[in-house]
Each structure stands twice: as C-alpha cells, then as structure tokens.
Coordinates of C-alpha atoms in Angstrom, one line a residue:
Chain A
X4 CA -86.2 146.0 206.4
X5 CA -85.4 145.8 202.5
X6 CA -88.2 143.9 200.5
X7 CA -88.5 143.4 197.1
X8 CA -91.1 141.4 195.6
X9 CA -91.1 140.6 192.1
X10 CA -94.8 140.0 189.6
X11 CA -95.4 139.5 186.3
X12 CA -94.0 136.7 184.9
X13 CA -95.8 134.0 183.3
X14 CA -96.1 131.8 180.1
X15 CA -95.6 134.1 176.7
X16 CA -95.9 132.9 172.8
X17 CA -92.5 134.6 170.9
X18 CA -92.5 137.4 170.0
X19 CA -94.8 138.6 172.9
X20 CA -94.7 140.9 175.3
X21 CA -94.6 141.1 179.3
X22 CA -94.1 143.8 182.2
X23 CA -92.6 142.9 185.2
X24 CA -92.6 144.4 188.5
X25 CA -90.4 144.5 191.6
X26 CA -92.1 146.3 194.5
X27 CA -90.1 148.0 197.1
X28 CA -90.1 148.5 200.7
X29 CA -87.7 149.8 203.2
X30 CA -86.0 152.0 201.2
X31 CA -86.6 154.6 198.6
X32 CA -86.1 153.1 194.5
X33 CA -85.2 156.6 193.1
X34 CA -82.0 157.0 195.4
X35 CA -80.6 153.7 194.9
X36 CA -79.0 151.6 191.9
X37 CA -81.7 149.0 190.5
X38 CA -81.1 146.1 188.4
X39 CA -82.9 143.0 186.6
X40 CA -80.8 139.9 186.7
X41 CA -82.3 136.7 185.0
X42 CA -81.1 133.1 185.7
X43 CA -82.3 130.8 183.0
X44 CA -82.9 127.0 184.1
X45 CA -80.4 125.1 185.7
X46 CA -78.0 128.3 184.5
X47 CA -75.9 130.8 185.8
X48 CA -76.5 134.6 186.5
X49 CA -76.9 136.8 183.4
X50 CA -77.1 140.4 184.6
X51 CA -80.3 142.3 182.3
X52 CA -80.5 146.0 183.2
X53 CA -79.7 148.7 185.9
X54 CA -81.0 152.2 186.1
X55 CA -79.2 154.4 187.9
X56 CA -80.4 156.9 190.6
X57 CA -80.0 159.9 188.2
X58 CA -82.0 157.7 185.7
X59 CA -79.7 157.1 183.4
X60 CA -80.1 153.3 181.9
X61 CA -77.9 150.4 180.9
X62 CA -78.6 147.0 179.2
X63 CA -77.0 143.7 177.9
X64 CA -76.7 143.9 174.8
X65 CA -79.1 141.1 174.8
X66 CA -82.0 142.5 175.6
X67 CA -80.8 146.4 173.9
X68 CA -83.6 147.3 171.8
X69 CA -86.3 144.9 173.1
X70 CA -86.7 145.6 177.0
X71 CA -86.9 148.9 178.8
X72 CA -86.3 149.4 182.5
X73 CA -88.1 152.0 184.2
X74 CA -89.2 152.9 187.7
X75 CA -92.7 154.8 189.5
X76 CA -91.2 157.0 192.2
X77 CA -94.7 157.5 193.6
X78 CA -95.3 153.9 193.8
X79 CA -91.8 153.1 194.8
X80 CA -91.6 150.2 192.2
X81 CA -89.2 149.3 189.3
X82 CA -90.5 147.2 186.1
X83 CA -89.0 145.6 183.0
X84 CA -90.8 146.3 179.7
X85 CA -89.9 143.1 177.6
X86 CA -91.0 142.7 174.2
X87 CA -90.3 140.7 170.7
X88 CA -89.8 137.8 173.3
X89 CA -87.6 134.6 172.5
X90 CA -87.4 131.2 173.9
X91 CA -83.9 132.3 175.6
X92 CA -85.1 135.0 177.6
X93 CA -86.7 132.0 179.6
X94 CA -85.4 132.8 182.9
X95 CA -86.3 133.1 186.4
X96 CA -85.7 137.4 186.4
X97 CA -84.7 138.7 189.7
X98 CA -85.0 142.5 190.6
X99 CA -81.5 143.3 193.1
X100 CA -80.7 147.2 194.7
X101 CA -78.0 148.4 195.8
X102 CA -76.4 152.0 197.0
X103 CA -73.3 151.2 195.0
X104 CA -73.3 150.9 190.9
X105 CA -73.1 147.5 190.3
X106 CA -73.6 145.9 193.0
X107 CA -76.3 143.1 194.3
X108 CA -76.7 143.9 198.4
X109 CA -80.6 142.9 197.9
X110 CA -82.3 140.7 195.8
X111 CA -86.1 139.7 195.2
X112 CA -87.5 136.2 195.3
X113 CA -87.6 136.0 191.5
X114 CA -90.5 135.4 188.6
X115 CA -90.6 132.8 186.5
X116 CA -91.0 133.8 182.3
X117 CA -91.0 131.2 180.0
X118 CA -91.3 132.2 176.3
X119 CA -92.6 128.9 174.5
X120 CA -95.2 128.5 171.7
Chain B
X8 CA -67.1 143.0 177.9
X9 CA -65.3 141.6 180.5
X10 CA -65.3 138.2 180.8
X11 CA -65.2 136.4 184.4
X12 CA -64.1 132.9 184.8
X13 CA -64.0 130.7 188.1
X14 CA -61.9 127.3 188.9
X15 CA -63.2 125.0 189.9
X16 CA -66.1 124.8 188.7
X17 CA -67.1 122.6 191.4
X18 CA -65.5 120.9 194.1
X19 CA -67.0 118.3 197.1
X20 CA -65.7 119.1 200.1
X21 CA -66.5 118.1 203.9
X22 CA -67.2 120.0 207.0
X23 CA -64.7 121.7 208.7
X24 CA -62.6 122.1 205.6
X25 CA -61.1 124.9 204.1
X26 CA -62.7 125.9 200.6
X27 CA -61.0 128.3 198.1
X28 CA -62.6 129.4 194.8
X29 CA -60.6 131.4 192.4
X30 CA -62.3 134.2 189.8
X31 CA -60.3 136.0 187.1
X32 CA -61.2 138.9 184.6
X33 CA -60.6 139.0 181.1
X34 CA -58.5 142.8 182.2
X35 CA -58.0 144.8 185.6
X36 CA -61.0 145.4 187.7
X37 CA -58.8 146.6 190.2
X38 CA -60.7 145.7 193.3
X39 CA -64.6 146.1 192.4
X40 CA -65.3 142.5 192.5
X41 CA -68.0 140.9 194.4
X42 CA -68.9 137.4 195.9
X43 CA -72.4 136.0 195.7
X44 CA -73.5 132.7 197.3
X45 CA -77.0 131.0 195.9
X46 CA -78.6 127.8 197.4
X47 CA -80.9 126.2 195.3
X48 CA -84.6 127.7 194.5
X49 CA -82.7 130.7 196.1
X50 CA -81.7 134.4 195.7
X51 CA -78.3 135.1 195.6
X52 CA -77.0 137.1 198.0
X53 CA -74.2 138.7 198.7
X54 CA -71.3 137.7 200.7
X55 CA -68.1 139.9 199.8
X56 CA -68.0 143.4 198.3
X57 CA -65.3 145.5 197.1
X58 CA -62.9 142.1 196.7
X59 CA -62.3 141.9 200.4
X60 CA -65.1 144.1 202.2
X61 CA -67.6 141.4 203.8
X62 CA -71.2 142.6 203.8
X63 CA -73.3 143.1 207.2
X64 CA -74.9 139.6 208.7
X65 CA -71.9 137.5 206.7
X66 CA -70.0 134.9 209.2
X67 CA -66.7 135.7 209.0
X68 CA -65.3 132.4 208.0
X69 CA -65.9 134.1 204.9
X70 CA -63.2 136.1 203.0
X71 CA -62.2 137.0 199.9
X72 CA -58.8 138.6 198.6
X73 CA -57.2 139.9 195.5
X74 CA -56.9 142.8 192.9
X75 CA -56.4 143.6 189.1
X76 CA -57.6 140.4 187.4
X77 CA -56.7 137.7 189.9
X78 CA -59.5 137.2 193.2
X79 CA -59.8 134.5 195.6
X80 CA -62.6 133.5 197.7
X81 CA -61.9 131.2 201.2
X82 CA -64.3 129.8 203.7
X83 CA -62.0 129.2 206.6
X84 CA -63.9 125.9 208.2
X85 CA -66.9 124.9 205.9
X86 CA -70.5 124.1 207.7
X87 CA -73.2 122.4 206.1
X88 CA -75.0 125.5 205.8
X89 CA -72.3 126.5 202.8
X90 CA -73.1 124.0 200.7
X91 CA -74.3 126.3 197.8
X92 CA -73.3 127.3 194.5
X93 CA -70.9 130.4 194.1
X94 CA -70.3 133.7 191.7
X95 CA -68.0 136.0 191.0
X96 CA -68.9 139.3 189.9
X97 CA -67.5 142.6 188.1
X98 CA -69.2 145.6 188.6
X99 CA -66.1 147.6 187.4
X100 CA -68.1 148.5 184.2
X101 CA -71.9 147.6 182.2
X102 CA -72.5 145.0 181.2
X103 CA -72.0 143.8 185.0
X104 CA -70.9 140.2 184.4
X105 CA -70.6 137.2 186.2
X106 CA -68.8 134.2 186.3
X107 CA -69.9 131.0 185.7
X108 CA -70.6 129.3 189.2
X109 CA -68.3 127.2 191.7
X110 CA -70.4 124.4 193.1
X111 CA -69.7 123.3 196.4
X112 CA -71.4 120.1 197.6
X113 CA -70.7 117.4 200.5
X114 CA -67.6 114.8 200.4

C-alpha cells in the first residue's frame, strides 16, 4: 500500500527557513515522479516542485531560487528545502507521486507552514 | 505557462443529477489532462488521467472527455459522497498547473 506522510511544517518568522519531509512506503521514491504541491487557506492547488526519477528538478517560478527539492534513496524520503520565507508561502504543502511526469496518483496528508512575524 | 480555467466555478446540484464541469487551457495539451476531486480538510485525489483514462478504485459514474484545449468532466448520477470541490490539471509541461476549482455542493 502507498503511504506518504508529510513533517515539518510549523510557524516560521520571514525570511526563515524550514525542511519538510514526505516519508514513503510501498513503493520505491528514486523510480518514481515526486512533487510538493501547496494549497494556501481557503485556496486552490499551486503545484511547487517535482524531481524526476533521473533526478533532474523543476520549480514554479515562485519558489525558483528559494526552495530546493531533494530526496534520500536510503531513507526512501523526499524533502523540500525552503528558505528566505514570505507570508504567501503559507500553505498547507502536500507531497504527491506518481509513475507518470506530472501526474498526482498519491498524495500525503499535508503540513501546515505558516510564515507570520 | 499554461493557464487552466474551469466553468463553473461552482454549481448546487442534487442527488441523482447529472454534473458536468468544463476545463480549458490557455494552448493544446492535447490529451494529458487530469481530474482531481478534494473534500474539505482532504488530499486531493485523483479521479481521471490522460483526459479520459479513469484511475483504479474510481466509480465509474465518473468520466471525463476532450482534447487540445477544450475538456469536460461528467458525473453520470451524483451521490452525496461527490459533494467536493474539483481541479483540472495540465501536466503537458512544468510548471504543472491547475485550474481554479469547481465547487459542487447540495441543492
């Protein structure tokens, strides 16, 4: 069975920093197509980042320059560097896999950040 | 980028009806559009793949149609377990974007 349990999140000053994490189970992270997707309050989707299975990396232009996507084959788990934080990055971030470029088949619970002074 | 747009964006409807949300794109996707249905506090998750494909566990009052810019998603007999908020999605090219939400809520 596919889990995927997002951490990390949490109350951050702008400007600051945060790591989240999106731990995997029933499948393996390197051979699949992971994304962040962030839905601020009472908003729609906003897709953040994907790395690919060959590693390769895409962002919204967003977040380009401030977050970093990576993953830890050995601990099968996918993260999202986010730094120089503003208030609109306050969203609930979801972590979502799929076999398939661009697609969502899986999706996390979510985790909340809110970037407020 | 390409831009996704949905009409309505939200509609009451009651049980047993039959629902259809429309999605376009700003240019041709051709068909790699997807459907995603999120119930509040919720994940999405994902109903229709490819356009028309409909993902593994999905009831299939569900179904979706189109190609190019122009997409369609019906629900053939709506139950109260559909009332939810629904996206369209490109994943034809980065940044993968979606549109802004169809809200479907009881009549």
């Amino acid at each position: 069975e596919v889990q995927l349990v997002e951490s990390g999140g949490g109350l951050v000053q702008p400007g600051g920093s945060l790591r989240l994490s999106c731990a995997a189970s029933g499948f393996t992270v390197s051979s699949n197509y992971m994304n962040w997707v962030r839905q601020a309050p009472g908003k729609g989707l906003d897709w953040v980042s994907v790395i690919y299975s060959g590693a390769g990396t895409y962002y919204a232009d967003s977040v380009k320059g401030r977050f970093t996507i990576s993953r830890d084959n050995s601990k099968n788990t996918l993260y999202l560097q986010m730094n120089s934080l503003r208030a609109e990055d306050t969203a609930v971030y979801y972590c979502a896999v799929s076999p398939t470029p661009g697609n969502f088949d899986y999706w996390g619970q979510g985790t909340l950040v809110t970037v407020s002074s | 980028d390409i831009q996704m747009t949905q009409s309505p964006s939200s509609l009451s409807a009651s049980v047993g009806d039959r629902v259809t949300i429309t999605c376009r794109a700003s240019q041709s996707i051709t068909s790699y559009l997807n459907w995603y249905q999120q119930k509040p506090g919720k994940a999405p998750k994902l109903l229709i793949y490819a356009a028309s494909s409909l993902q593994s566990g999905v009831p299939s009052r569900f179904s979706g149609s189109g190609s190019g810019t122009d997409f369609t998603l019906t629900i053939s007999s709506l139950q109260p377990e559909d009332f939810a908020t629904y996206y369209c999605q490109q994943s034809y090219s980065t940044p993968f974007t979606f549109g802004p939400g169809t809200k479907v809520d009881i009549k």
